[in-house]
XYZ file of C-alpha atoms in Angstrom:
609
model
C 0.000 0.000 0.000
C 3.083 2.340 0.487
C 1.052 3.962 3.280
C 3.838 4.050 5.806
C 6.397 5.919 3.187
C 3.574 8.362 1.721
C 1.953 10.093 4.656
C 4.400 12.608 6.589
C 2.968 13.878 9.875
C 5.770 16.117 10.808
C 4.211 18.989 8.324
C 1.952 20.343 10.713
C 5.204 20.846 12.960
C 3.234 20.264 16.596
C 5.818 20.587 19.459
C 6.258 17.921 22.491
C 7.287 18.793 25.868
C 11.019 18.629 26.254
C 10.203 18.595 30.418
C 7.490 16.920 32.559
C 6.497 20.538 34.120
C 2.992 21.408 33.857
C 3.391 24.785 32.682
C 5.833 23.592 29.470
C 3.425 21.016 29.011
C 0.607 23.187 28.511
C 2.350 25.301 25.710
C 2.975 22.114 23.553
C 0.961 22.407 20.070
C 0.682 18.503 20.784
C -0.491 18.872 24.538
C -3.008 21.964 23.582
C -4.177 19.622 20.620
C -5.177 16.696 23.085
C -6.414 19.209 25.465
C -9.208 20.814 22.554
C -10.146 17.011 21.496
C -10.189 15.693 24.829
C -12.513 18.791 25.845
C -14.856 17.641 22.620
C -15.342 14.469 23.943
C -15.612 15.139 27.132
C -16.971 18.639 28.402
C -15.953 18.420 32.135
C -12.816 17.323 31.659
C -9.534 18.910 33.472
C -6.452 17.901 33.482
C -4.554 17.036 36.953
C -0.793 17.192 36.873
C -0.336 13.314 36.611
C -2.965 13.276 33.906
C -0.486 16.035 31.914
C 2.539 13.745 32.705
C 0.322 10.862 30.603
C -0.629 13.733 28.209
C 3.054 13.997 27.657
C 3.936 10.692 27.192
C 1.038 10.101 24.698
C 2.804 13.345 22.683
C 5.889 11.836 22.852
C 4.918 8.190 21.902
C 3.399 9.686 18.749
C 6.043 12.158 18.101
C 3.206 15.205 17.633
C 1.753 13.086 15.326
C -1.802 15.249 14.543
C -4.325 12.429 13.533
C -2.752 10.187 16.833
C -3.447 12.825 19.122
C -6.402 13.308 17.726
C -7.475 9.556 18.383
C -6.063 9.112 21.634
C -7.811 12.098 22.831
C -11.072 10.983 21.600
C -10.703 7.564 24.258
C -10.410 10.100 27.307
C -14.493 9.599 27.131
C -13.885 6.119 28.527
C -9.804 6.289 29.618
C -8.420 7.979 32.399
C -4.654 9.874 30.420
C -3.114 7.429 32.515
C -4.684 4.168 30.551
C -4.478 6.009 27.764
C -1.089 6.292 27.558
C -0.831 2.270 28.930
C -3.014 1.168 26.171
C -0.821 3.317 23.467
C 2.270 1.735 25.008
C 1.250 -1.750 25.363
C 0.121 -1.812 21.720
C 3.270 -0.224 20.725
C 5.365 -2.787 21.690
C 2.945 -5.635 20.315
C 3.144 -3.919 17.489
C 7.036 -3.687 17.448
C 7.988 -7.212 17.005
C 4.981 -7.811 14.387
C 5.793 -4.916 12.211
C 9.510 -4.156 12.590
C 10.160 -2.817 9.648
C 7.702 0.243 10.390
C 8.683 3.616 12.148
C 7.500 3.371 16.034
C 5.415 6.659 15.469
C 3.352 5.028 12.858
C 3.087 1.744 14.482
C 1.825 3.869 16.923
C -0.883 5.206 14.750
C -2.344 1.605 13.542
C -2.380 0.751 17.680
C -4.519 4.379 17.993
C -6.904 3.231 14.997
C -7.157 -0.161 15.966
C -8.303 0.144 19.755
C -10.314 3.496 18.470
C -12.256 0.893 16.142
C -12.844 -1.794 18.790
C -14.507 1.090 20.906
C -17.459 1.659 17.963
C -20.449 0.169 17.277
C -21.273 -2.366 15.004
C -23.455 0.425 12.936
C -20.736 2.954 13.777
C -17.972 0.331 12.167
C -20.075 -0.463 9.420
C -20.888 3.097 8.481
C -17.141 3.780 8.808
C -15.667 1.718 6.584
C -18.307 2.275 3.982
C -17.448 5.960 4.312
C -13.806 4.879 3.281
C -15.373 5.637 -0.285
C -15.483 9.546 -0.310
C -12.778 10.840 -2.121
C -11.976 14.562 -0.001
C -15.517 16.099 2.044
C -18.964 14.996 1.682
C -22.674 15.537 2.912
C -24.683 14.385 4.973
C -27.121 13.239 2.106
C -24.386 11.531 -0.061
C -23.252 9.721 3.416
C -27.291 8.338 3.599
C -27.628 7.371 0.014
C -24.100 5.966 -0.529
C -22.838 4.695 3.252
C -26.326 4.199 4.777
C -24.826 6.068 6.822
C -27.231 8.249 9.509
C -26.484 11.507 10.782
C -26.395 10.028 14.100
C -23.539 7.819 13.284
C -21.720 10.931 11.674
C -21.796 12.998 14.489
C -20.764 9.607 16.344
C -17.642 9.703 14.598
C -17.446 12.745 14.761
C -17.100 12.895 18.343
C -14.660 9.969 18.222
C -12.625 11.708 15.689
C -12.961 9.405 12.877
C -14.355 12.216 10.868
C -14.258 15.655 10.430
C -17.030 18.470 9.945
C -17.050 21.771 8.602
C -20.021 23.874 7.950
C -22.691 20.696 6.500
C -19.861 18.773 5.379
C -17.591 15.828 6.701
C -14.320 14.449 5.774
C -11.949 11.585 6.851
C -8.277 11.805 7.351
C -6.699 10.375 4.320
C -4.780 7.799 6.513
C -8.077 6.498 8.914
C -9.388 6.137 4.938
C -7.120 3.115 4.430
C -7.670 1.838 7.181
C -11.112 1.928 7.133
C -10.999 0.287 3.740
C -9.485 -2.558 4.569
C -12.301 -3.650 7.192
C -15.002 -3.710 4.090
C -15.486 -7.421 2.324
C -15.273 -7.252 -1.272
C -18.700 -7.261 -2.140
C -19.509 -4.625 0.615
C -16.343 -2.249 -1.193
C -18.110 -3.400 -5.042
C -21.727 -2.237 -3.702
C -20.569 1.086 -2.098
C -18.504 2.032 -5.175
C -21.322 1.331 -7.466
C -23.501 4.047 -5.251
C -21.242 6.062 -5.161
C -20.534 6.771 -8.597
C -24.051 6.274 -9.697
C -25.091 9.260 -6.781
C -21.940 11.205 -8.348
C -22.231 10.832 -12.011
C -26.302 11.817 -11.459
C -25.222 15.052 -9.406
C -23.043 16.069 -12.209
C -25.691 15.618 -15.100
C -28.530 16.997 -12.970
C -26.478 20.410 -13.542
C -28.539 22.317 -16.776
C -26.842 25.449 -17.106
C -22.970 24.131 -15.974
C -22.279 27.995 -17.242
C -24.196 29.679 -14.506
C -21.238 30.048 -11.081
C -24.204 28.371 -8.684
C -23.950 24.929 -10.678
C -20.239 25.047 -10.888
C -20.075 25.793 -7.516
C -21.591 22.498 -6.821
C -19.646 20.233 -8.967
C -16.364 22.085 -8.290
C -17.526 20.961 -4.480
C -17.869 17.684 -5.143
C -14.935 17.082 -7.648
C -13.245 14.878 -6.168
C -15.530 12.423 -5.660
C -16.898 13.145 -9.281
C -13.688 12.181 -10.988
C -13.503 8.630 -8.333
C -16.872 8.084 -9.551
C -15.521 8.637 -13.586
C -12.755 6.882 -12.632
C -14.180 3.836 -11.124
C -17.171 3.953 -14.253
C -14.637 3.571 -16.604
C -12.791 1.319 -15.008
C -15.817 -1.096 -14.831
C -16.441 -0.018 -18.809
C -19.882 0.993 -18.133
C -19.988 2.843 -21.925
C -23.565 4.402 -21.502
C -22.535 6.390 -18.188
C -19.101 7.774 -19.135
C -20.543 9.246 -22.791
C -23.157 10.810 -20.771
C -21.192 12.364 -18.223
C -18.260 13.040 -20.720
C -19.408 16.435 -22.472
C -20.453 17.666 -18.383
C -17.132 17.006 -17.049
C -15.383 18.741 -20.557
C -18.215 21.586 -20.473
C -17.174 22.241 -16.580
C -13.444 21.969 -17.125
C -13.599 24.382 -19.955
C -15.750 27.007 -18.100
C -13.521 26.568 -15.294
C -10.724 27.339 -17.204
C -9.030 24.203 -16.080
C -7.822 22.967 -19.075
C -5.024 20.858 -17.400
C -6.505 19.134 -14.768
C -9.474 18.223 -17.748
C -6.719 17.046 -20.762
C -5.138 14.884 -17.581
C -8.298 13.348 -16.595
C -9.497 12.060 -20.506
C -5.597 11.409 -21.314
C -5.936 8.739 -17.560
C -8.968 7.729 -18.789
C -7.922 6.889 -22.717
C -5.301 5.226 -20.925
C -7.068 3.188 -18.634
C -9.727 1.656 -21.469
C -6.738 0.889 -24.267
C -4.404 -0.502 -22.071
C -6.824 -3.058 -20.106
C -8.111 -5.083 -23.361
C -7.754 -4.878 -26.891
C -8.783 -1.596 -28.570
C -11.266 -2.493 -30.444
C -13.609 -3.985 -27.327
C -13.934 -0.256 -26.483
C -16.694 1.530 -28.590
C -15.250 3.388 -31.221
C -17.640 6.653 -30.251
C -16.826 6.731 -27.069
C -12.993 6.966 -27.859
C -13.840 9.271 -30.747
C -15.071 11.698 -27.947
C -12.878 11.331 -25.498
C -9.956 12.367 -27.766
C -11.800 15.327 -29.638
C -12.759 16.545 -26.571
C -8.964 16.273 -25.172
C -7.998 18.001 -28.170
C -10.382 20.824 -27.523
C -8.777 21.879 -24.422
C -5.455 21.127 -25.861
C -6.293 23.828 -28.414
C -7.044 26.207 -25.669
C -4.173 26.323 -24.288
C -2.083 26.216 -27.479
C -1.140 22.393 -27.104
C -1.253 22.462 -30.927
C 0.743 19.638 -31.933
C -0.539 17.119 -29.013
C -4.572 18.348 -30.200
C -3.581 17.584 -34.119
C -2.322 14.242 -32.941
C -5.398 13.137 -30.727
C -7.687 14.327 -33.454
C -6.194 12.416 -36.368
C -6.163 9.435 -34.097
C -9.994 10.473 -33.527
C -10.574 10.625 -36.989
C -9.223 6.447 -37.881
C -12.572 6.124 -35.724
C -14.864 8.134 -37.942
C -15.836 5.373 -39.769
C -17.190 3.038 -37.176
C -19.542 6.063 -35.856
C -22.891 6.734 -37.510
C -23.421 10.087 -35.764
C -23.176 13.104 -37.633
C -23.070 14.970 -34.181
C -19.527 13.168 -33.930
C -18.060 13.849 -37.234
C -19.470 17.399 -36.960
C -17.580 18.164 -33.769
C -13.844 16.039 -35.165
C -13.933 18.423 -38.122
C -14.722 21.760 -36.601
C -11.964 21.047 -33.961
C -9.383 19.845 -37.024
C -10.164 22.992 -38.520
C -9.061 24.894 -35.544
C -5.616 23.298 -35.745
C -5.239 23.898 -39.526
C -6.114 27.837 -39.014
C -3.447 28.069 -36.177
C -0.854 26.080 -38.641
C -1.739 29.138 -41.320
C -3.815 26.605 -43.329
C -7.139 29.248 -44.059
C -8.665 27.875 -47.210
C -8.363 24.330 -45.430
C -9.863 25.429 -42.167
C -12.376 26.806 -44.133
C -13.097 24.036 -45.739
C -13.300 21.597 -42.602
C -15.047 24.376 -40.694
C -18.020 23.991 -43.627
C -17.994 20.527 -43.669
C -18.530 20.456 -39.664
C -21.385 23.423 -39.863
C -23.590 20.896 -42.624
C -22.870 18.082 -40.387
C -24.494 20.170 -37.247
C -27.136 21.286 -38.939
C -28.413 17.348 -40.161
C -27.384 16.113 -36.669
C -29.698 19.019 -35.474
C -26.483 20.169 -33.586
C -27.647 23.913 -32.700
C -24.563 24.548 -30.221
C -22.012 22.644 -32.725
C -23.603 24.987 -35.530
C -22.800 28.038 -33.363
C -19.391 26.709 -33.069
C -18.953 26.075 -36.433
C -20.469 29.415 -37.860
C -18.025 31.657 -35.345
C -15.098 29.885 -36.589
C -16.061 30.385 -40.639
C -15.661 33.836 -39.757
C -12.370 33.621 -37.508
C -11.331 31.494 -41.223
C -12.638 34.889 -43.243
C -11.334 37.439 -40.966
C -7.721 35.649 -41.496
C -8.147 35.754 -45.171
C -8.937 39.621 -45.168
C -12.961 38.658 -45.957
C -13.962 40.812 -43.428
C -17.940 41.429 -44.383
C -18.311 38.119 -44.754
C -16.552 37.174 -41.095
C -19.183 39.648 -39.796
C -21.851 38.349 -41.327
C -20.725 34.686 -39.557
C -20.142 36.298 -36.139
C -23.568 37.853 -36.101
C -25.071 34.760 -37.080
C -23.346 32.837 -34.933
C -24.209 35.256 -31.803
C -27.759 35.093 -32.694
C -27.481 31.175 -32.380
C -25.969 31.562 -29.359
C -28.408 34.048 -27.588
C -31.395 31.603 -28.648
C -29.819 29.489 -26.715
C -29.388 31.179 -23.550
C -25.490 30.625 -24.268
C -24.039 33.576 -22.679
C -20.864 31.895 -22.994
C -20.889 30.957 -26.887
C -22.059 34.407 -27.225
C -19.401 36.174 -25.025
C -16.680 34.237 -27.392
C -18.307 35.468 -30.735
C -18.932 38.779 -29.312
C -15.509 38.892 -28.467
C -14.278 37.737 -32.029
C -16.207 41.096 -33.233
C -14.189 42.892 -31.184
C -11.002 41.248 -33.022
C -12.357 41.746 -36.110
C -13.663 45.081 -35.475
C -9.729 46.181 -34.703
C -8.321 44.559 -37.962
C -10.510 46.631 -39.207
C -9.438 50.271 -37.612
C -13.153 50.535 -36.692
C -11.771 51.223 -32.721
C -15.342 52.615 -31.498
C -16.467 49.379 -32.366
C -13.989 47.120 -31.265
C -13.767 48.456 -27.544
C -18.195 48.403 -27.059
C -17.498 44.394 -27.670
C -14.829 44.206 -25.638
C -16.667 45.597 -22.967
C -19.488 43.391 -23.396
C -17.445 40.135 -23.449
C -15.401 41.182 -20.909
C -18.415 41.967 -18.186
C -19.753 38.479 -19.272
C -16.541 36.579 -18.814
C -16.369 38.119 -15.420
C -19.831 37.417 -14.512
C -19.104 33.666 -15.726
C -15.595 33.403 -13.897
C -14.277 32.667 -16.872
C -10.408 33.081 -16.676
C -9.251 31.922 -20.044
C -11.987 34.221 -21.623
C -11.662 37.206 -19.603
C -7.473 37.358 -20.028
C -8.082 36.992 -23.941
C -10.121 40.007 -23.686
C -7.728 41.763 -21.101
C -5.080 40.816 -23.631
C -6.872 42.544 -26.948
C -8.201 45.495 -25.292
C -4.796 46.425 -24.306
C -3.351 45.829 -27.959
C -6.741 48.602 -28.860
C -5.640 50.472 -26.158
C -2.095 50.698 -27.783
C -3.583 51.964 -30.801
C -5.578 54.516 -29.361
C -2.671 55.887 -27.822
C -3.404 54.832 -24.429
C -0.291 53.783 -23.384
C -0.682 53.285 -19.598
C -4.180 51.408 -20.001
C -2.789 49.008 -22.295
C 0.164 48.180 -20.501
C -2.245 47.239 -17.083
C -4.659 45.033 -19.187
C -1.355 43.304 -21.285
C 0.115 42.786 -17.970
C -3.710 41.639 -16.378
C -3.605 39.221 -19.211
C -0.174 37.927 -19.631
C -0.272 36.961 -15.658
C -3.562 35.343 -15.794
C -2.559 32.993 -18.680
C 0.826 31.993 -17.142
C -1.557 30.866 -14.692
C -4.008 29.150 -16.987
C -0.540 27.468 -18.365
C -1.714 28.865 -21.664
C 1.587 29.091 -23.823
C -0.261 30.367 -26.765
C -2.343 32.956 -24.649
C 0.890 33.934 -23.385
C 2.606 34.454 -26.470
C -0.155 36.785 -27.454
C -0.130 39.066 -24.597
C 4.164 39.250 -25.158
C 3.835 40.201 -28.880
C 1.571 42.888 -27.503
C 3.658 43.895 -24.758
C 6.725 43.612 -27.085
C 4.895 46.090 -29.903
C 3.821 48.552 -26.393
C 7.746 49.159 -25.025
C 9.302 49.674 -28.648
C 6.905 52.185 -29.082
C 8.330 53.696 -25.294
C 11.548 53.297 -26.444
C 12.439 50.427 -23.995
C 14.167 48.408 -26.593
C 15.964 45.888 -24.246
C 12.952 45.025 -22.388
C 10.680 44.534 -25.782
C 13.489 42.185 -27.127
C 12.872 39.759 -23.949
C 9.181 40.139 -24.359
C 9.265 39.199 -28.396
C 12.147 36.487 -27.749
C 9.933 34.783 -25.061
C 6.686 35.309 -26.916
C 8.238 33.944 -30.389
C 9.269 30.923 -28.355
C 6.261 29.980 -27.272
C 4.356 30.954 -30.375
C 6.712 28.256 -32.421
C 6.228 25.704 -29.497
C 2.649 25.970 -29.624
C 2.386 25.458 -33.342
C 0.677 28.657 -34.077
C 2.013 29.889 -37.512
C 0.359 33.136 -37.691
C 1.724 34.472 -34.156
C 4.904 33.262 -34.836
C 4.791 36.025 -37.816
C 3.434 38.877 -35.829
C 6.148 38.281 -33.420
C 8.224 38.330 -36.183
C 7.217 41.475 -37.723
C 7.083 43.483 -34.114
C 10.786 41.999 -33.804
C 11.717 43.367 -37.488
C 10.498 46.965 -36.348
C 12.824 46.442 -33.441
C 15.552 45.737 -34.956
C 15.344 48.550 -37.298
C 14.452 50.895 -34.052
C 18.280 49.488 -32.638
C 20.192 50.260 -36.282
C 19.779 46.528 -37.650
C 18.489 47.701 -40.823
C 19.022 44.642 -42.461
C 17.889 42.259 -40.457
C 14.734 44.563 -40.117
C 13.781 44.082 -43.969
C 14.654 40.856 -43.762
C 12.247 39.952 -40.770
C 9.876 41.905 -42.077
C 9.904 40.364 -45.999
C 9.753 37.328 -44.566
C 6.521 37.674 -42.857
C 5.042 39.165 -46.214
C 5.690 36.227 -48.461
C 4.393 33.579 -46.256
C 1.408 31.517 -47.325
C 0.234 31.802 -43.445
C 0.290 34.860 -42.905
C -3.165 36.616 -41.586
C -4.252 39.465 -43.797
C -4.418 41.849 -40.215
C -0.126 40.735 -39.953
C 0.520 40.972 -43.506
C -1.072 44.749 -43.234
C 0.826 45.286 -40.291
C 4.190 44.452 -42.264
C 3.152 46.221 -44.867
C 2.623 49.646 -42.827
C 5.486 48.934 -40.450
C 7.415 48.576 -44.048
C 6.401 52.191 -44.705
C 6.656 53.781 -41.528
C 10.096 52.886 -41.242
C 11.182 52.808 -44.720
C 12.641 49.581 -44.863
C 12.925 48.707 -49.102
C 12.479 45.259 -50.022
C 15.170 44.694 -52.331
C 15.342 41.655 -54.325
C 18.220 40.050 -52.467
C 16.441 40.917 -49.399
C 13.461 38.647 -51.310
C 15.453 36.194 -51.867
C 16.919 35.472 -48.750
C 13.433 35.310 -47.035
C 12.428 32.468 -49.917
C 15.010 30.952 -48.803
C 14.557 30.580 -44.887
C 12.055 28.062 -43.081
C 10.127 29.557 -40.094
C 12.114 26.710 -38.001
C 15.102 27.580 -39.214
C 14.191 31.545 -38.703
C 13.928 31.090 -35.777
C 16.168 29.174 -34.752
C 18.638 31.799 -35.956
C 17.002 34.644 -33.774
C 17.182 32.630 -30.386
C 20.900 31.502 -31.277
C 21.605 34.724 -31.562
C 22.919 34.621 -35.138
C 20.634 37.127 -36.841
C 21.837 40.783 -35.922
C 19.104 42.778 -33.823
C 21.278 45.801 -33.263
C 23.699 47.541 -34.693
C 27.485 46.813 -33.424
């Protein structure tokens, strides 16, 4: 079990008397601990000066263990300290010569748990081991349905301090969880886990509007146990349960902005079902979804390369599945990974393909999806009426719906497009708008993309100090997200904001970190505008050359965005950089990888000598 190695008491750092005198006794963290349980369980209870010499010895047996304490506290409601600290003792030693391999202070623990047990009921033992189940705190109600456990027999062991309780919920001490495990018969352990996840997976569909902070609140409560109950579902390959609690658990994750923890739990869970029989025993549509939905957060967080990977494995299953629902949502998220590899007409392409599949499925949130990202594909390509006419439709889909969140993303898009654009006026009313909904959602990832574009606007309104606060908003909250891509963005930005102050040396870390990341995500298209902010730069520090060169390069790719291509093109003329042929031709002649691997070796000049 490993138990012994894994749990290490000494982080809550309780001190033992070094001396026997009551008055160094009494300012012990161990001694003041036993004191405040000992109280609990029993309300007249004072210490005499030989019963704080056994307090002592109890500390001292357990080495300040917490959770010991704790226990032997709890037995002062039928111990004197003095057999207390006999009973500790004697079990101590039996245990000694059974278990020698095992530190005294934890032997010392199993004696605690072991005579705490004895002193239970048989309702009180039964309804503690069955509680062994809950994965971090639980309720009352979940202890009823899933334990058969009463409330009477909670605040039992409660008062015996087998459990915890906080507000209207309990918990049990990760360690008195094993051990309370092993006292439940197989079938006893097989029935509880099969109410438990059942009671789980049913509290996390039961959630309508997983968008609104009240029903989040609730799952994010009850996580823990959520994810034991996947776990253990999947695990016993009950198909029917995991597809419908898969798109609950990715819907919460991705509101939550916990794209991570999510990509962790499907990868585990992939895992799990391929690796315990063949590959094909597992339904094809059920391992379809798991990976397109992986992928989804993977794009979110600019795992571009890992989300291309999962959805071309997705797609060998395409064939097997008759839903249209399925291919719909494969496509649309494929053609989110050939826009960010500069692939427009393609993404187009796949983006149409996954709107017609939405519509026959019936699909009305995948059509939403798909109809924002046709006009992400037009704005890109310069089409900018049309990518208005796509976000308005898609908005309107979304607002039908009550999707405040699938609006708040399209909304925002407006704003981006509104910006390529120059329309400014525009651009800042949706960013506004987005930004007050992300908030109201909690939506991290949402609200730092916003943060992140309003300060590039602000840039270009000549607000200087406003968009350095929301750059610097943004760029913290996605280093916390762990969004490299995000990142990236808010760098360029920040890069573009201190060459126009003049602070060369501090833009040149921003654009070297953000053109890192950009290439590591995949993303073809930031990788450029980092390039072109770098190729003003350069000029700005007397590396004229190096300046056109950066600068034709971006022009001639195939990738580039029309906004960065018209961003070259002006940054061309502002600083009066000609293109010469030569210049031309060495820019044909460079790959982006090798590019850039020449900036962050250093062997492309920046500045002038």
């Amino acid at each position: 079990l490993q138990l012994y190695e894994e749990w290490v008491f000494d982080v809550r750092g309780l001190t033992v008397p070094t001396s026997d005198t009551p008055e160094e006794a009494k300012q012990a963290s161990a001694v003041q601990l036993f004191l405040q349980t000992a109280h609990r369980a029993r309300r007249d209870f004072t210490p005499t000066p030989s019963d704080l010499a056994a307090i002592v010895a109890v500390c001292r047996a357990l080495e300040g263990m917490p959770l010991g304490i704790e226990l032997a506290a709890a037995w002062i409601r039928h111990l004197s300290c003095a057999d207390v600290a006999h009973q500790l003792t004697a079990s101590n030693e039996l245990l000694t010569t059974s278990l020698r391999n095992v530190p005294a202070r934890h032997r010392s623990v199993t004696a605690v748990f072991d005579h705490s047990w004895q002193l239970l009921r048989t309702d009180e033992q039964a309804g503690n081991a069955r509680l062994a189940c809950f994965q971090g705190s639980f309720t009352a109600a979940a202890a009823a349905t899933i334990a058969l456990t009463s409330k009477e027999t909670l605040q039992a062991l409660v008062d015996k301090s087998l459990l915890r309780r906080q507000d209207e919920r309990y918990d049990m001490h990760a360690l008195l969880r094993q051990f309370a495990q092993e006292k439940l018969t197989a079938a006893e352990a097989t029935a509880t886990a099969e109410r438990h996840a059942d009671f789980y997976l049913a509290l996390l569909n039961a959630q309508e509007n997983i968008e609104e902070t009240a029903e989040r609140q609730i799952i994010q409560a009850e996580l823990p146990n959520i994810r034991a109950a996947w776990e253990w579902t999947a695990q016993k390959r009950a198909y029917a349960v995991l597809e419908k609690s898969l798109m609950m658990l990715h819907r919460f994750y991705s509101v939550q902005s916990w794209f991570q923890e999510g990509i962790a739990l499907f990868a585990q869970t992939l895992a799990d079902l391929t690796q315990a029989e063949p590959e094909t025993a597992v339904p094809a549509g059920i391992l379809c979804e798991i990976l397109s939905r992986q992928a989804r957060m993977q794009i979110q967080i600019g795992q571009l390369e890992a989300a291309k990977e999962a959805l071309d494995t997705a797609v060998t299953y395409l064939p097997l599945i008759d839903d249209p629902k399925q291919h719909s949502v494969v496509l649309g998220y494929l053609a989110m990974t050939a826009y960010y590899a500069g692939e427009h007409e393609r993404a187009t392409k796949l983006a149409q393909e996954s709107l017609d599949l939405a519509k026959q499925a019936n699909d009305i949130d995948g059509a939403g999806f798909a109809t924002n990202f046709l006009g992400s594909c037009a704005k890109a390509q310069g089409k900018y009426e049309l990518a208005r006419g796509y976000f308005e439709q898609a908005v309107a889909i979304y607002q039908q719906q009550d999707d405040l969140l699938g609006a708040a993303m399209t909304i925002h898009n407006l704003g981006n497009l509104g910006q390529a654009m120059g329309d400014y006026d525009t651009a800042q009313r949706h960013y506004l708008t987005c930004g007050r909904i992300f908030k109201e959602l909690r939506h991290d990832h949402g609200l730092a993309t916003t943060l992140i574009n309003a300060g590039k606007l602000a840039h270009k309104q000549g607000n200087l100090a406003q968009a350095a606060a929301w750059l610097h908003e943004g760029v913290t909250l996605k280093r916390t997200l762990q969004d490299e891509r995000g990142t990236a963005v808010a760098l360029c930005g920040l890069g573009d904001l201190a060459v126009a102050q003049g602070e060369y040396e501090q833009a040149h870390t921003y654009l070297i970190e953000a053109i890192t990341l950009a290439n590591k995500s995949g993303d073809v298209n930031l990788v450029l505008e980092g390039l072109e902010v770098l190729g003003v730069l350069a000029h700005q520090r007397g590396a004229a050359t190096s300046a056109a060169r950066l600068l034709a390069f971006v022009l001639i790719q195939p990738g580039v965005s029309q906004e960065v291509k018209e961003y070259a093109s002006q940054a061309q003329a502002n600083i009066g950089v000609d293109l010469h042929p030569d210049v031309i031709a060495w820019a044909q002649q460079q790959t982006m990888t090798e590019l850039v691997a020449q900036i962050l070796d250093g062997l492309l000049p920046l500045q002038a000598n």
